[in-house]
XYZ file of C-alpha atoms in Angstrom:
400
model
C -15.529 9.972 -16.152
C -11.882 9.359 -16.778
C -10.995 6.672 -19.133
C -9.556 3.188 -17.609
C -6.220 4.029 -18.016
C -6.179 7.833 -16.357
C -8.491 5.948 -12.992
C -5.723 3.403 -13.012
C -2.911 5.857 -13.069
C -4.542 8.311 -10.517
C -4.835 6.181 -8.010
C -1.684 4.413 -8.339
C 0.441 7.681 -8.046
C 1.937 7.330 -4.475
C 3.630 3.995 -4.961
C 7.322 3.437 -5.868
C 7.859 4.906 -9.988
C 10.150 1.755 -10.420
C 7.878 -0.929 -8.671
C 4.128 0.696 -10.024
C 5.567 -0.575 -13.620
C 5.995 -3.853 -12.515
C 2.535 -4.291 -10.931
C 1.106 -2.495 -14.715
C 2.874 -5.108 -16.265
C 1.361 -8.088 -13.639
C -2.126 -6.645 -15.231
C -1.595 -7.616 -18.402
C -1.271 -11.552 -17.544
C -4.809 -11.869 -18.043
C -8.630 -10.431 -16.795
C -8.380 -11.627 -13.402
C -5.216 -10.562 -12.801
C -6.598 -7.132 -13.978
C -9.309 -7.751 -11.050
C -6.927 -8.368 -8.332
C -4.959 -4.671 -9.147
C -8.303 -2.880 -9.654
C -10.077 -3.496 -6.208
C -9.921 0.736 -6.512
C -12.430 0.345 -9.564
C -14.206 -2.332 -7.849
C -15.597 0.054 -5.438
C -15.603 3.151 -7.449
C -17.752 1.549 -9.647
C -20.275 0.099 -7.421
C -20.581 3.620 -5.199
C -22.342 4.430 -7.908
C -25.180 2.047 -8.260
C -28.244 2.796 -7.191
C -30.745 0.196 -5.333
C -28.020 -2.178 -4.310
C -28.973 -4.788 -1.880
C -28.662 -3.303 1.279
C -27.188 -5.424 4.339
C -25.731 -5.488 8.043
C -22.351 -3.378 8.834
C -19.383 -6.021 9.472
C -15.801 -6.621 9.042
C -15.079 -7.131 5.540
C -11.558 -7.827 3.639
C -12.132 -5.746 0.946
C -10.525 -7.299 -1.541
C -12.298 -11.210 -0.953
C -11.232 -12.780 -4.171
C -10.332 -15.955 -4.680
C -6.365 -15.611 -4.614
C -7.061 -14.390 -1.339
C -7.892 -17.496 0.292
C -4.559 -19.587 1.344
C -2.623 -21.863 3.943
C -0.530 -20.194 6.561
C 1.051 -21.590 10.260
C -0.450 -19.480 12.896
C 0.817 -18.293 15.965
C -0.031 -21.255 17.621
C 2.422 -22.955 14.993
C -0.418 -25.149 13.279
C -1.196 -25.048 9.934
C -4.482 -23.076 8.790
C -6.450 -22.633 5.455
C -8.339 -18.760 5.280
C -9.027 -15.235 4.494
C -5.211 -14.029 4.185
C -5.193 -10.229 2.806
C -6.334 -7.530 5.118
C -5.022 -4.888 3.282
C -8.558 -3.124 2.553
C -9.845 -4.159 5.168
C -12.822 -2.319 7.008
C -16.100 -1.911 8.610
C -18.790 -1.985 5.274
C -21.927 -3.265 4.039
C -22.020 -7.221 3.714
C -22.963 -7.584 0.317
C -19.766 -5.882 -0.548
C -17.719 -8.057 0.237
C -19.924 -10.693 -1.070
C -20.019 -8.608 -4.280
C -16.256 -8.958 -4.971
C -15.936 -12.451 -4.210
C -18.625 -12.871 -6.380
C -17.479 -11.369 -9.203
C -13.666 -12.767 -8.637
C -15.412 -16.432 -9.477
C -17.390 -15.550 -12.546
C -13.568 -13.376 -13.726
C -11.425 -16.277 -13.013
C -13.992 -19.352 -14.704
C -13.608 -16.912 -17.937
C -9.919 -16.470 -17.969
C -10.054 -20.375 -17.133
C -12.123 -20.932 -19.787
C -15.144 -22.274 -18.140
C -18.517 -21.894 -19.034
C -20.748 -19.254 -18.067
C -22.882 -22.102 -16.758
C -20.214 -23.222 -14.171
C -19.833 -20.241 -12.685
C -23.631 -19.850 -12.181
C -23.700 -23.263 -10.345
C -20.346 -22.578 -8.573
C -21.783 -18.794 -7.617
C -24.846 -19.882 -6.447
C -23.709 -23.165 -4.211
C -21.012 -20.635 -2.988
C -23.875 -18.376 -1.604
C -25.849 -21.112 -0.574
C -23.259 -22.345 1.780
C -22.429 -19.235 2.829
C -25.693 -18.800 3.708
C -26.480 -21.549 5.608
C -23.254 -21.197 7.691
C -24.288 -17.473 8.791
C -27.784 -18.600 9.688
C -25.927 -21.190 12.047
C -24.299 -18.583 14.010
C -21.501 -20.654 14.501
C -18.167 -19.655 13.122
C -15.651 -22.754 11.792
C -12.261 -22.584 10.712
C -9.974 -25.153 8.612
C -6.150 -26.543 9.485
C -5.157 -30.423 8.122
C -7.452 -32.203 10.993
C -10.717 -30.393 9.419
C -10.393 -30.372 6.179
C -11.312 -32.027 3.657
C -11.232 -33.926 -0.393
C -8.418 -31.449 -1.666
C -8.270 -28.525 0.569
C -7.141 -31.358 3.720
C -4.771 -33.048 0.854
C -3.639 -29.384 -0.148
C -2.585 -28.515 4.039
C -1.217 -32.337 4.174
C 1.325 -31.295 1.541
C 2.162 -27.887 2.715
C 2.180 -28.861 6.718
C 5.446 -31.291 5.323
C 7.364 -28.322 4.211
C 11.242 -27.581 5.741
C 11.946 -24.277 6.942
C 15.185 -25.279 5.861
C 14.371 -26.232 1.877
C 12.226 -22.553 2.182
C 15.455 -20.727 3.385
C 17.276 -22.679 0.287
C 15.055 -21.163 -2.120
C 15.327 -17.610 -0.917
C 18.797 -17.587 0.084
C 22.434 -18.510 -0.331
C 26.225 -18.317 0.568
C 27.518 -15.543 -0.212
C 31.675 -15.509 1.094
C 30.438 -18.078 3.370
C 27.466 -16.197 4.731
C 23.577 -16.806 3.557
C 22.234 -13.792 1.702
C 19.001 -13.432 -0.111
C 19.156 -14.571 -3.161
C 18.536 -11.025 -5.443
C 17.271 -11.828 -8.916
C 14.942 -8.533 -9.701
C 11.874 -10.260 -10.073
C 10.386 -10.772 -6.582
C 13.643 -9.721 -4.747
C 15.659 -6.405 -5.249
C 18.853 -4.606 -4.088
C 18.388 -1.787 -2.016
C 20.997 0.934 -1.793
C 23.003 0.263 1.059
C 22.448 3.371 3.603
C 18.713 2.403 3.915
C 19.682 -1.366 4.123
C 21.623 -0.577 6.976
C 18.507 1.357 8.350
C 15.931 -0.987 8.573
C 18.070 -3.202 9.245
C 19.429 -1.952 12.602
C 15.339 -0.659 12.949
C 14.656 -4.604 12.781
C 17.425 -5.432 15.372
C 16.077 -2.810 17.943
C 12.438 -3.873 17.699
C 14.131 -7.622 18.471
C 15.796 -6.266 21.193
C 12.898 -4.329 22.593
C 9.974 -6.988 21.976
C 9.514 -9.698 24.483
C 7.235 -11.338 22.186
C 9.348 -11.731 19.027
C 12.706 -14.196 19.146
C 15.400 -12.035 20.600
C 17.839 -14.479 19.985
C 17.627 -13.619 16.416
C 20.044 -10.752 14.535
C 19.448 -9.482 10.980
C 21.462 -10.835 8.438
C 20.505 -9.362 5.377
C 17.550 -7.468 3.770
C 15.652 -6.916 0.316
C 13.455 -5.377 -1.614
C 10.435 -8.028 -1.952
C 7.162 -7.817 -4.360
C 4.581 -9.967 -4.163
C 0.744 -10.626 -4.671
C -0.738 -8.238 -7.739
C -2.821 -4.965 -5.547
C -0.156 -4.185 -3.028
C 3.004 -3.921 -5.480
C 4.780 -0.500 -5.726
C 4.209 -0.444 -2.117
C 7.479 -0.060 0.416
C 8.218 -3.752 1.131
C 11.098 -5.494 2.500
C 12.304 -9.221 3.566
C 14.618 -9.930 6.359
C 17.213 -12.586 6.683
C 17.393 -12.984 10.664
C 20.084 -15.996 11.992
C 19.538 -17.524 15.543
C 22.697 -15.930 17.716
C 22.682 -19.624 19.520
C 21.935 -22.365 16.333
C 23.792 -20.722 13.201
C 22.599 -23.305 11.715
C 18.789 -21.780 12.335
C 17.146 -18.817 10.003
C 13.994 -16.791 10.201
C 13.167 -15.238 7.492
C 10.510 -11.757 8.176
C 8.273 -9.463 5.840
C 7.836 -6.081 6.541
C 5.249 -4.196 4.287
C 3.935 -0.794 4.351
C -0.016 -0.298 5.106
C -1.917 2.093 3.184
C -5.385 3.966 3.161
C -8.039 1.080 1.947
C -9.450 2.002 -1.362
C -12.967 1.719 0.442
C -12.230 4.213 1.959
C -13.652 6.998 -0.590
C -16.665 5.290 -0.841
C -17.937 3.804 2.258
C -20.526 5.262 4.342
C -20.181 3.854 7.807
C -18.073 5.495 10.545
C -15.524 3.595 11.467
C -13.078 3.689 14.580
C -10.514 5.550 15.350
C -6.787 4.131 14.220
C -3.666 5.460 15.305
C -2.593 4.073 11.760
C -4.026 1.864 8.624
C -1.072 -0.838 9.908
C -2.900 -1.358 13.290
C -6.129 -1.810 11.048
C -5.276 -4.205 9.477
C -3.799 -6.238 12.057
C -7.114 -5.505 13.890
C -9.304 -7.085 11.520
C -7.178 -9.923 10.522
C -6.877 -11.059 14.220
C -11.028 -10.675 14.710
C -11.535 -12.359 11.396
C -9.179 -14.951 10.682
C -9.901 -17.802 13.443
C -5.625 -17.508 14.177
C -3.687 -15.209 13.276
C 0.081 -15.878 11.404
C 2.572 -15.846 13.451
C 5.161 -12.831 14.555
C 2.569 -10.492 13.565
C 2.851 -6.928 14.727
C 3.368 -3.135 13.403
C 6.113 -1.045 13.378
C 6.741 2.253 12.316
C 9.907 3.400 10.252
C 10.870 6.633 9.052
C 7.551 7.787 9.522
C 5.368 5.221 7.479
C 3.204 2.843 9.212
C 4.476 -0.993 8.384
C 3.009 -4.644 9.121
C 5.101 -7.075 10.432
C 5.362 -10.662 10.089
C 7.462 -14.405 9.543
C 7.402 -15.463 5.857
C 7.064 -18.941 5.440
C 7.096 -22.006 3.777
C 3.370 -22.813 4.664
C 2.151 -20.206 2.807
C 0.450 -20.686 -0.388
C -2.260 -20.675 -2.169
C -4.612 -23.580 -4.274
C -3.576 -23.760 -8.205
C -7.041 -23.043 -9.817
C -5.926 -23.819 -12.985
C -5.396 -27.358 -11.738
C -8.621 -27.156 -10.068
C -10.232 -26.215 -13.630
C -9.547 -29.337 -14.512
C -12.017 -31.061 -11.603
C -14.810 -28.775 -11.406
C -15.742 -31.930 -8.071
C -12.420 -30.183 -6.572
C -13.651 -26.630 -7.443
C -16.632 -27.163 -5.553
C -14.910 -28.204 -2.584
C -12.911 -25.666 -2.659
C -15.143 -23.153 -3.089
C -17.296 -24.341 -0.501
C -15.075 -24.055 2.397
C -14.347 -20.506 1.244
C -17.765 -19.902 1.353
C -17.715 -21.315 5.048
C -14.583 -19.396 5.898
C -16.729 -16.115 4.948
C -19.275 -16.747 6.880
C -17.010 -17.769 9.648
C -14.918 -14.527 9.232
C -17.940 -12.299 9.714
C -19.721 -14.472 12.432
C -16.043 -14.003 14.340
C -15.921 -10.807 14.334
C -19.196 -9.978 14.886
C -20.522 -7.065 17.084
C -17.138 -5.821 17.374
C -16.883 -1.910 16.950
C -20.282 -1.672 15.087
C -20.311 -4.749 13.527
C -24.077 -6.808 13.055
C -24.517 -8.896 15.821
C -24.727 -13.028 15.743
C -29.086 -12.450 15.618
C -28.723 -9.944 13.081
C -26.733 -12.174 10.650
C -28.648 -15.155 11.163
C -31.723 -12.789 10.441
C -30.230 -11.436 6.809
C -28.547 -15.173 5.852
C -32.265 -16.219 6.324
C -34.063 -13.758 3.677
C -33.092 -14.510 0.405
C -34.545 -11.876 -1.820
C -30.768 -9.943 -1.670
C -29.287 -13.013 -3.691
C -30.999 -12.749 -7.108
C -29.532 -9.304 -7.390
C -26.254 -9.591 -5.994
C -25.867 -12.396 -8.374
C -26.764 -10.541 -11.569
C -24.572 -7.436 -10.143
C -21.652 -9.800 -10.123
C -22.019 -11.590 -13.393
C -22.765 -8.119 -14.653
C -19.567 -6.807 -13.013
C -17.766 -9.396 -14.666
C -18.505 -8.237 -18.006
C -17.438 -5.201 -16.877
C -14.261 -6.167 -15.797
C -13.441 -7.659 -19.663
C -14.336 -4.907 -20.877
C -11.776 -3.063 -19.013
C -9.183 -5.498 -19.210
C -9.012 -5.170 -22.882
C -9.036 -1.126 -22.898
C -6.309 -1.501 -19.879
C -4.304 -3.678 -22.418
C -5.444 -1.038 -25.688
C -3.692 1.196 -23.466
C -0.881 -0.298 -22.089
C 1.675 1.216 -23.824
C 1.007 4.714 -22.628
C 0.966 3.813 -19.399
C 4.323 2.065 -19.419
C 7.326 3.340 -18.894
C 10.824 2.425 -19.482
C-alpha cells in the first residue's frame, strides 16, 4: 500500500498547486485538523473493512464532523444552527455518516486533551439521542427560538451581528472606493484578466436572474481560502454594491464543485446529476431545514460552481472553549445528534433513500451500535498514527 504522504498527494493532485500547500500546512496543526483535511483516507480505509454494520441508504453530508455544524442565515432571513457542508454529500449507507461523526468526537477529544472515558461517554450519549430522534420519525430544527443552553447563547450572539461590521472586517477603502482587503492568508489577489472575467460573469448572472438581487453590481473580487478539506479548490469572493443605496454592500462566495471523495467506494447507485455543484446544493436543500440565502449553481470557464451569500451569521462553536465545560459540550453534541437524525428523516424516501418507516425500525435496533463505536474508537487511533506519519513526511510534501 502507498504511504500516507503518497495517498494524500495523489488525491490532492488536481488542486491548485500553490493553494494546496496551504492545505498541507493547515493539516499539520493537529490530528483533528488532519482528520478534517483527509476525508478521502477515511473512506478508502472504510471500504476495506469486512463485516461493517449494514444500514439503510440515506442522504449523508459525507464529511460529518464537529466543525461541520454551524450557524447561517436562511433564505427566509432567519438564523439557524445545522449541518453546513455538503461537498462530499451522496446517497450512502447511514452508518458511514455515523462512523465519520463518532470518529470525529474521539479525535477532537484527544486533540483537546480530554480523556478517553469522557469521549466514550459523549459518543454513547450522541448515539442515544440520535436513535431517539430517528425512532420518533420527526425531523427537528434549531433556531434562536427553539435552541437551548450554549447553542441558544451562541445563536443569540450571532443574530446580533451587523452586515456593516462584517463588511468592515473584509473590505477597506481604496481611493475612496471599498475593496476586499488582500491579506495573503484567507484573501488573495486575482490576476487582472481572470478577475475581469469573474466580475463580468457574476454581473451577467445578476442581470438575468429573477431570484437574485439585480439592484447590485460587482465591485471587487478575490481568491478565497476557507475550511480545510476544500483548500486548493477554485474559490472566489465578490463584493457587491447596491446601485440605489451606495452604503449597502453584499458579499458572495463562488466555490468549485468537485467529485465526492466517497464516490470511488460507494456501492449505492446515484442519481444522474448534471454536475457536482447540482449534487451539492440539491442535497443541501433536502437535508437542511432551511438552506442559506441566495444558493444556486453556475458554470464558469467549463467548471461548475456553487454560489451563495457570505454572511456575518456564518460561524462555528469554539470547541476549545467547550473543552473546559463538559456540560456545555454535552448540550452541543446532543443538538448535533438531533440535527444528524433530522437531516436523514427530512430527506428520506427521495431517489433511493430509505423511507421513514425503515429508519425508525433501524433506530429501534441496537446490535449495530457497539460495533460502530468500536470502529470509530479504533479508527481515531489510526488517525493519530497517520498524522504522526504525515508530520514525519511533511517536508517531502511541502514545496517552496
